[in-house]
Amino acid sequence: MTIAIVLIVASALVGIATGHVFRIWALVVISPLIAVVSAIILRVYDFGMMGGVTVIAICLAVSQLAYFATSYLLHARAVSPHDEVDGEPGEIGQQKIRRQHK
């Protein structure tokens, strides 16, 4: 059971690291690697079929959730819902737009 927890935590750390460095397309490469490595390790520790599949599914879900949480936390400050409400441009504005005086 300890190996399952270690694999889940390791998958979360891989998801966090991927979220810091890469874009979402990296999950296409990372997810199969997580699944294969987890399957090999669980096979070495004599996990059963249902237990192994369940742990691998949890590892993949945790990795992807960690990726999305990290991406959201990194980019949440750049997007503000108040920019749309008050009509004023945010910090990241377009410089080539002329002002219209009415």
Tab-separated table of C-alpha atoms in Angstrom:
chain	number	residue	atom	x	y	z
A	1	MET	CA	0.000	0.000	0.000
A	2	THR	CA	2.925	2.327	0.688
A	3	ILE	CA	4.152	1.987	-2.890
A	4	ALA	CA	0.750	3.137	-4.167
A	5	ILE	CA	0.947	6.302	-2.070
A	6	VAL	CA	4.513	6.924	-3.232
A	7	LEU	CA	3.446	6.548	-6.867
A	8	ILE	CA	0.514	8.935	-6.396
A	9	VAL	CA	2.712	11.565	-4.733
A	10	ALA	CA	5.366	11.146	-7.421
A	11	SER	CA	2.704	11.595	-10.111
A	12	ALA	CA	1.531	14.789	-8.431
A	13	LEU	CA	5.097	16.105	-8.354
A	14	VAL	CA	5.546	15.271	-12.043
A	15	GLY	CA	2.304	17.128	-12.793
A	16	ILE	CA	3.459	20.172	-10.838
A	17	ALA	CA	6.862	20.178	-12.541
A	18	THR	CA	5.231	19.815	-15.949
A	19	GLY	CA	2.856	22.678	-15.192
A	20	HIS	CA	5.752	24.961	-14.337
A	21	VAL	CA	7.796	24.236	-17.432
A	22	PHE	CA	5.668	22.941	-20.310
A	23	ARG	CA	2.357	23.552	-22.045
A	24	ILE	CA	-0.610	21.185	-22.026
A	25	TRP	CA	0.735	19.160	-24.957
A	26	ALA	CA	3.393	17.751	-22.648
A	27	LEU	CA	0.666	15.732	-20.930
A	28	VAL	CA	0.413	13.680	-24.123
A	29	VAL	CA	3.970	12.476	-23.514
A	30	ILE	CA	3.987	12.456	-19.708
A	31	SER	CA	0.758	10.498	-19.149
A	32	PRO	CA	1.809	7.304	-20.972
A	33	LEU	CA	5.186	7.447	-19.233
A	34	ILE	CA	3.486	7.680	-15.839
A	35	ALA	CA	1.219	4.766	-16.729
A	36	VAL	CA	4.035	2.524	-17.964
A	37	VAL	CA	6.390	3.269	-15.060
A	38	SER	CA	3.576	2.781	-12.553
A	39	ALA	CA	2.575	-0.517	-14.178
A	40	ILE	CA	6.142	-1.811	-14.049
A	41	ILE	CA	6.610	-0.818	-10.413
A	42	LEU	CA	3.233	-2.244	-9.373
A	43	ARG	CA	4.022	-5.495	-11.193
A	44	VAL	CA	7.332	-5.778	-9.343
A	45	TYR	CA	5.502	-5.349	-6.029
A	46	ASP	CA	2.919	-8.022	-6.986
A	47	PHE	CA	-0.170	-5.839	-7.136
A	48	GLY	CA	-3.245	-7.495	-8.548
A	49	MET	CA	-4.940	-6.527	-11.768
A	50	MET	CA	-7.739	-4.421	-10.265
A	51	GLY	CA	-5.514	-2.806	-7.655
A	52	GLY	CA	-2.889	-1.930	-10.251
A	53	VAL	CA	-5.370	-0.448	-12.700
A	54	THR	CA	-6.970	1.586	-9.931
A	55	VAL	CA	-3.626	2.973	-8.750
A	56	ILE	CA	-2.581	3.819	-12.322
A	57	ALA	CA	-5.875	5.623	-12.966
A	58	ILE	CA	-5.469	7.604	-9.738
A	59	CYS	CA	-1.867	8.459	-10.666
A	60	LEU	CA	-2.952	9.795	-14.055
A	61	ALA	CA	-5.821	11.810	-12.597
A	62	VAL	CA	-3.649	13.291	-9.844
A	63	SER	CA	-0.919	14.195	-12.324
A	64	GLN	CA	-3.339	16.014	-14.608
A	65	LEU	CA	-5.094	17.788	-11.729
A	66	ALA	CA	-1.720	18.926	-10.378
A	67	TYR	CA	-0.788	20.200	-13.845
A	68	PHE	CA	-4.011	22.196	-14.183
A	69	ALA	CA	-3.777	23.573	-10.636
A	70	THR	CA	-0.193	24.694	-11.213
A	71	SER	CA	-1.044	26.276	-14.555
A	72	TYR	CA	-4.005	28.073	-13.031
A	73	LEU	CA	-1.976	29.403	-10.106
A	74	LEU	CA	0.810	30.605	-12.404
A	75	HIS	CA	-1.501	32.426	-14.804
A	76	ALA	CA	-4.366	33.502	-12.539
A	77	ARG	CA	-2.718	36.815	-11.702
A	78	ALA	CA	-2.446	37.789	-15.369
A	79	VAL	CA	-6.185	37.392	-15.951
A	80	SER	CA	-8.502	39.567	-13.940
A	81	PRO	CA	-12.286	39.414	-14.205
A	82	HIS	CA	-12.424	43.090	-13.210
A	83	ASP	CA	-10.894	44.142	-16.542
A	84	GLU	CA	-14.040	43.116	-18.359
A	85	VAL	CA	-16.458	44.599	-15.845
A	86	ASP	CA	-15.215	48.167	-15.627
A	87	GLY	CA	-14.199	48.578	-19.282
A	88	GLU	CA	-10.699	49.827	-18.443
A	89	PRO	CA	-7.732	48.128	-20.081
A	90	GLY	CA	-5.640	45.914	-17.863
A	91	GLU	CA	-1.896	45.873	-17.433
A	92	ILE	CA	-1.519	43.850	-20.602
A	93	GLY	CA	-3.148	46.233	-23.062
A	94	GLN	CA	-2.796	46.642	-26.778
A	95	GLN	CA	-0.676	49.655	-27.638
A	96	LYS	CA	-1.904	50.294	-31.191
A	97	ILE	CA	-5.516	51.073	-30.329
A	98	ARG	CA	-6.485	54.734	-30.645
A	99	ARG	CA	-8.662	56.349	-28.041
A	100	GLN	CA	-12.083	57.460	-29.170
A	101	HIS	CA	-13.303	60.698	-27.646
A	102	LYS	CA	-17.068	61.041	-27.728
